[in-house]
mmCIF file of C-alpha atoms in Angstrom:
data_model
loop_
_atom_site.group_PDB
_atom_site.id
_atom_site.type_symbol
_atom_site.label_atom_id
_atom_site.label_comp_id
_atom_site.label_asym_id
_atom_site.label_seq_id
_atom_site.Cartn_x
_atom_site.Cartn_y
_atom_site.Cartn_z
ATOM 1 C CA MET A 123 92.370 13.950 -8.391
ATOM 2 C CA VAL A 124 93.219 16.424 -5.701
ATOM 3 C CA GLN A 125 94.096 13.643 -3.312
ATOM 4 C CA LYS A 126 96.425 12.169 -5.913
ATOM 5 C CA VAL A 127 98.294 15.450 -6.297
ATOM 6 C CA ILE A 128 98.666 15.816 -2.516
ATOM 7 C CA HIS A 129 99.910 12.265 -2.290
ATOM 8 C CA GLN A 130 102.527 12.946 -4.946
ATOM 9 C CA LYS A 131 103.746 16.043 -3.054
ATOM 10 C CA GLU A 132 104.124 14.038 0.125
ATOM 11 C CA GLU A 133 106.187 11.469 -1.692
ATOM 12 C CA VAL A 134 108.407 14.196 -3.064
ATOM 13 C CA LEU A 135 108.944 15.623 0.424
ATOM 14 C CA LYS A 136 109.809 12.197 1.783
ATOM 15 C CA LYS A 137 112.614 11.730 -0.669
ATOM 16 C CA GLU A 138 116.020 12.232 0.870
ATOM 17 C CA VAL A 139 117.564 15.471 0.018
ATOM 18 C CA LYS A 140 121.234 15.197 -0.694
ATOM 19 C CA LYS A 141 123.259 17.215 1.727
ATOM 20 C CA VAL A 142 125.459 19.753 0.120
ATOM 21 C CA GLU A 143 128.924 19.370 1.508
ATOM 22 C CA VAL A 144 130.750 22.688 1.876
ATOM 23 C CA PRO A 145 134.410 22.227 1.206
ATOM 24 C CA LYS A 146 136.584 23.168 4.181
ATOM 25 C CA ILE A 147 138.816 26.105 3.533
ATOM 26 C CA GLU A 148 142.217 25.587 4.981
ATOM 27 C CA VAL A 149 143.736 28.778 6.283
ATOM 28 C CA ALA A 150 147.343 28.852 5.386
ATOM 29 C CA LYS A 151 149.538 29.593 8.344
ATOM 30 C CA VAL A 152 151.513 32.712 7.783
ATOM 31 C CA GLU A 153 154.968 32.251 9.044
ATOM 32 C CA GLN A 154 156.151 35.126 11.116
ATOM 33 C CA GLN A 155 158.858 36.879 9.329
ATOM 34 C CA GLU A 156 162.015 37.424 11.237
ATOM 35 C CA GLU A 157 162.881 40.982 12.085
ATOM 36 C CA THR A 158 164.968 42.533 9.393
ATOM 37 C CA SER A 159 168.516 43.246 10.434
ATOM 38 C CA TYR A 160 170.054 46.469 9.206
ATOM 39 C CA VAL A 161 173.723 46.913 8.479
ATOM 40 C CA THR A 162 173.720 50.563 9.560
ATOM 41 C CA ASP A 163 172.319 49.928 13.071
ATOM 42 C CA PRO A 164 175.684 49.234 14.787
ATOM 43 C CA PHE A 165 177.250 52.308 13.181
ATOM 44 C CA ILE A 166 174.338 54.568 14.162
ATOM 45 C CA GLU A 167 174.198 53.224 17.728
ATOM 46 C CA THR A 168 177.952 53.692 18.196
ATOM 47 C CA LEU A 169 177.842 57.200 16.769
ATOM 48 C CA TRP A 170 175.006 58.377 18.993
ATOM 49 C CA ASP A 171 176.351 56.583 22.080
ATOM 50 C CA GLN A 172 179.669 58.409 21.670
ATOM 51 C CA PHE A 173 177.894 61.739 21.179
ATOM 52 C CA GLU A 174 175.711 61.251 24.280
ATOM 53 C CA SER A 175 178.785 60.206 26.275
ATOM 54 C CA ALA A 176 180.510 63.440 25.226
ATOM 55 C CA VAL A 177 177.458 65.454 26.329
ATOM 56 C CA SER A 178 177.411 63.614 29.659
ATOM 57 C CA ARG A 179 181.139 64.271 30.230
ATOM 58 C CA THR A 180 180.588 67.966 29.473
ATOM 59 C CA ARG A 181 177.861 68.107 32.122
ATOM 60 C CA GLU A 182 180.070 66.344 34.657
ATOM 61 C CA LEU A 183 182.939 68.760 33.966
ATOM 62 C CA ARG A 184 180.601 71.723 34.412
ATOM 63 C CA GLU A 185 179.430 70.363 37.785
ATOM 64 C CA GLN A 186 183.030 69.723 38.858
ATOM 65 C CA ARG A 187 184.030 73.282 37.906
ATOM 66 C CA GLN A 188 181.145 74.661 39.962
ATOM 67 C CA GLU A 189 182.115 72.546 42.968
ATOM 68 C CA LEU A 190 185.770 73.591 42.689
ATOM 69 C CA TYR A 191 184.763 77.259 42.386
ATOM 70 C CA LEU A 192 182.575 77.122 45.502
ATOM 71 C CA LYS A 193 185.287 75.237 47.380
ATOM 72 C CA ALA A 194 187.859 77.886 46.412
ATOM 73 C CA VAL A 195 185.528 80.693 47.556
ATOM 74 C CA LYS A 196 184.892 78.999 50.906
ATOM 75 C CA GLU A 197 188.578 78.238 51.451
ATOM 76 C CA THR A 198 189.483 81.834 50.654
ATOM 77 C CA THR A 199 186.875 83.131 53.091
ATOM 78 C CA ARG A 200 188.112 80.784 55.797
ATOM 79 C CA PHE A 201 191.757 81.762 55.211
ATOM 80 C CA ASN A 202 190.908 85.473 55.337
ATOM 81 C CA GLY A 203 189.023 84.928 58.592
ATOM 82 C CA VAL A 204 192.019 83.199 60.153
ATOM 83 C CA TYR A 205 194.298 85.972 58.844
ATOM 84 C CA ARG A 206 192.106 88.703 60.337
ATOM 85 C CA THR A 207 191.923 86.868 63.664
ATOM 86 C CA THR A 208 195.723 86.631 63.696
ATOM 87 C CA LEU A 209 196.060 90.360 63.000
ATOM 88 C CA LYS A 210 193.606 91.202 65.786
ATOM 89 C CA GLY A 211 195.642 89.066 68.129
ATOM 90 C CA LEU A 212 198.818 90.890 67.133
ATOM 91 C CA PHE A 213 197.188 94.290 67.725
ATOM 92 C CA GLU A 214 195.899 93.175 71.116
ATOM 93 C CA GLN A 215 199.310 91.801 72.055
ATOM 94 C CA ALA A 216 201.000 95.048 70.976
ATOM 95 C CA THR A 217 198.509 96.998 73.079
ATOM 96 C CA LYS A 218 199.246 94.835 76.087
ATOM 97 C CA VAL A 219 202.991 95.283 75.604
ATOM 98 C CA ASN A 220 202.573 99.079 75.404
ATOM 99 C CA GLY A 221 200.540 99.046 78.589
ATOM 100 C CA ASP A 222 203.163 96.981 80.389
ATOM 101 C CA LEU A 223 205.889 99.384 79.218
ATOM 102 C CA ARG A 224 203.953 102.373 80.532
ATOM 103 C CA ILE A 225 203.456 100.732 83.882
ATOM 104 C CA GLY A 226 207.158 99.854 84.062
ATOM 105 C CA LEU A 227 208.254 103.391 83.223
ATOM 106 C CA PHE A 228 205.991 104.920 85.853
ATOM 107 C CA GLN A 229 207.166 102.464 88.475
ATOM 108 C CA ASN A 230 210.783 103.355 87.736
ATOM 109 C CA ASN A 231 209.970 107.043 88.025
ATOM 110 C CA ILE A 232 208.193 106.485 91.321
ATOM 111 C CA PHE A 233 211.181 104.790 92.863
ATOM 112 C CA LYS A 234 213.470 107.585 91.718
ATOM 113 C CA THR A 235 211.296 110.387 93.163
ATOM 114 C CA ASN A 236 210.679 111.171 96.794
ATOM 115 C CA GLU A 237 207.534 110.256 98.695
ATOM 116 C CA SER A 238 206.040 113.724 98.343
ATOM 117 C CA ALA A 239 205.889 113.334 94.621
ATOM 118 C CA HIS A 240 204.437 109.815 94.866
ATOM 119 C CA GLU A 241 200.805 110.954 94.875
ATOM 120 C CA VAL A 242 201.399 113.327 91.957
ATOM 121 C CA THR A 243 203.062 110.524 89.962
ATOM 122 C CA GLU A 244 200.227 108.079 90.631
ATOM 123 C CA SER A 245 197.665 110.656 89.490
ATOM 124 C CA LEU A 246 199.684 111.371 86.382
ATOM 125 C CA LYS A 247 200.043 107.654 85.645
ATOM 126 C CA SER A 248 196.308 107.200 85.892
ATOM 127 C CA GLN A 249 195.644 110.067 83.507
ATOM 128 C CA VAL A 250 198.269 108.899 81.018
ATOM 129 C CA SER A 251 196.944 105.304 81.114
ATOM 130 C CA GLU A 252 193.408 106.503 80.504
ATOM 131 C CA ALA A 253 194.542 108.700 77.598
ATOM 132 C CA ALA A 254 196.607 105.851 76.113
ATOM 133 C CA THR A 255 193.659 103.444 76.374
ATOM 134 C CA LYS A 256 191.413 105.875 74.522
ATOM 135 C CA LEU A 257 194.052 106.345 71.810
ATOM 136 C CA GLU A 258 194.347 102.581 71.411
ATOM 137 C CA GLU A 259 190.579 102.280 71.113
ATOM 138 C CA LEU A 260 190.582 105.053 68.517
ATOM 139 C CA TYR A 261 193.120 103.390 66.229
ATOM 140 C CA LEU A 262 191.727 99.879 66.850
ATOM 141 C CA THR A 263 188.131 100.889 66.053
ATOM 142 C CA PRO A 264 188.728 101.557 62.320
ATOM 143 C CA ILE A 265 190.699 98.324 62.059
ATOM 144 C CA ASN A 266 187.927 96.279 63.694
ATOM 145 C CA SER A 267 185.321 98.030 61.558
ATOM 146 C CA ALA A 268 187.304 97.293 58.406
ATOM 147 C CA PHE A 269 187.718 93.652 59.416
ATOM 148 C CA ASP A 270 183.992 93.322 60.142
ATOM 149 C CA LEU A 271 183.144 94.902 56.789
ATOM 150 C CA MET A 272 185.518 92.547 54.984
ATOM 151 C CA GLU A 273 184.016 89.542 56.747
ATOM 152 C CA ARG A 274 180.441 90.557 55.908
ATOM 153 C CA THR A 275 181.427 91.233 52.277
ATOM 154 C CA GLU A 276 183.068 87.827 51.938
ATOM 155 C CA LYS A 277 180.109 86.028 53.490
ATOM 156 C CA LEU A 278 177.736 87.889 51.182
ATOM 157 C CA PHE A 279 179.882 87.010 48.173
ATOM 158 C CA GLU A 280 179.896 83.351 49.199
ATOM 159 C CA GLN A 281 176.095 83.319 49.602
ATOM 160 C CA ASN A 282 175.605 85.070 46.259
ATOM 161 C CA SER A 283 177.891 82.547 44.557
ATOM 162 C CA GLU A 284 175.916 79.630 45.973
ATOM 163 C CA SER A 285 172.606 81.224 44.948
ATOM 164 C CA PHE A 286 173.886 81.962 41.442
ATOM 165 C CA ILE A 287 175.137 78.399 40.941
ATOM 166 C CA GLU A 288 171.860 76.995 42.258
ATOM 167 C CA TYR A 289 169.861 79.187 39.859
ATOM 168 C CA THR A 290 172.178 78.272 36.986
ATOM 169 C CA ASN A 291 171.803 74.563 37.733
ATOM 170 C CA LYS A 292 168.011 74.828 37.623
ATOM 171 C CA ALA A 293 168.195 76.487 34.213
ATOM 172 C CA TRP A 294 170.714 73.910 32.976
ATOM 173 C CA ASN A 295 168.564 71.022 34.239
ATOM 174 C CA ALA A 296 165.591 72.334 32.278
ATOM 175 C CA TRP A 297 167.686 72.624 29.115
ATOM 176 C CA GLU A 298 169.225 69.185 29.690
ATOM 177 C CA ALA A 299 165.770 67.587 29.727
ATOM 178 C CA VAL A 300 164.975 69.270 26.399
ATOM 179 C CA THR A 301 168.364 68.250 24.994
ATOM 180 C CA ASP A 302 167.911 64.607 26.030
ATOM 181 C CA ASN A 303 164.506 64.489 24.349
ATOM 182 C CA TYR A 304 165.942 66.064 21.198
ATOM 183 C CA LEU A 305 168.813 63.545 21.108
ATOM 184 C CA GLN A 306 166.395 60.628 21.394
ATOM 185 C CA GLN A 307 164.245 61.973 18.569
ATOM 186 C CA ALA A 308 167.302 62.657 16.410
ATOM 187 C CA ARG A 309 168.589 59.115 16.964
ATOM 188 C CA LYS A 310 165.232 57.616 15.934
ATOM 189 C CA THR A 311 165.011 59.869 12.874
ATOM 190 C CA HIS A 312 168.526 58.883 11.834
ATOM 191 C CA GLN A 313 167.688 55.197 12.200
ATOM 192 C CA ASN A 314 164.434 55.534 10.240
ATOM 193 C CA ILE A 315 166.177 57.279 7.340
ATOM 194 C CA ALA A 316 168.927 54.653 7.257
ATOM 195 C CA HIS A 317 166.366 51.819 7.373
ATOM 196 C CA ARG A 318 164.401 53.297 4.485
ATOM 197 C CA LEU A 319 167.546 53.634 2.393
ATOM 198 C CA GLU A 320 168.513 50.024 3.078
ATOM 199 C CA ASP A 321 164.991 48.805 2.286
ATOM 200 C CA SER A 322 165.084 50.702 -1.010
ATOM 201 C CA VAL A 323 168.437 49.150 -1.908
ATOM 202 C CA ARG A 324 167.155 45.663 -1.064
ATOM 203 C CA VAL A 325 164.142 46.155 -3.306
ATOM 204 C CA LEU A 326 166.357 47.253 -6.191
ATOM 205 C CA VAL A 327 168.831 44.393 -5.893
ATOM 206 C CA ALA A 328 166.262 41.721 -5.043
ATOM 207 C CA PRO A 329 166.170 38.922 -7.755
ATOM 208 C CA SER A 330 163.041 38.989 -9.891
ATOM 209 C CA LYS A 331 160.932 35.800 -9.769
#
């Protein structure tokens, strides 16, 4: 009896088991949607491009004004230097002319006097020439000092102007970087708001299926 039961089990195991076929699931290909075009994009791009161009022109004008200012300061300093040099030359020429006149007057006096007075005249001429030279140095010294002071003041002013413009440019460059970043963020925010409005309008006017 037991053998019969075992034999029946073996026969059951030998029977072919039908394979269960699993239906293949076809994955539908999702077509890539084309990027949505927005009507407001050209208007927004034009608006912000014009605004950034205006900002760029303002920066260029500021740089040009600084360059013109420095050029004017340097040209003024150079002109004043040439003017002072010319005045010094005139003073030196006048001094030379005065010296020549003194020498000529003494020579005329020498020829008109006798030989006994020649030595006295030469001594007097030497003393007068020395006194005249000292007087010329006395009135030329304040002029030279004033010219030197003016030259140093102008050079200092030119250096201070260059330093001030350099410091100002560094500050402006820092603010320009912040401004450029702000403009980029503002442009993106403007575009996002416009896109959302257009998307909302499209949803409202879309035909119901």
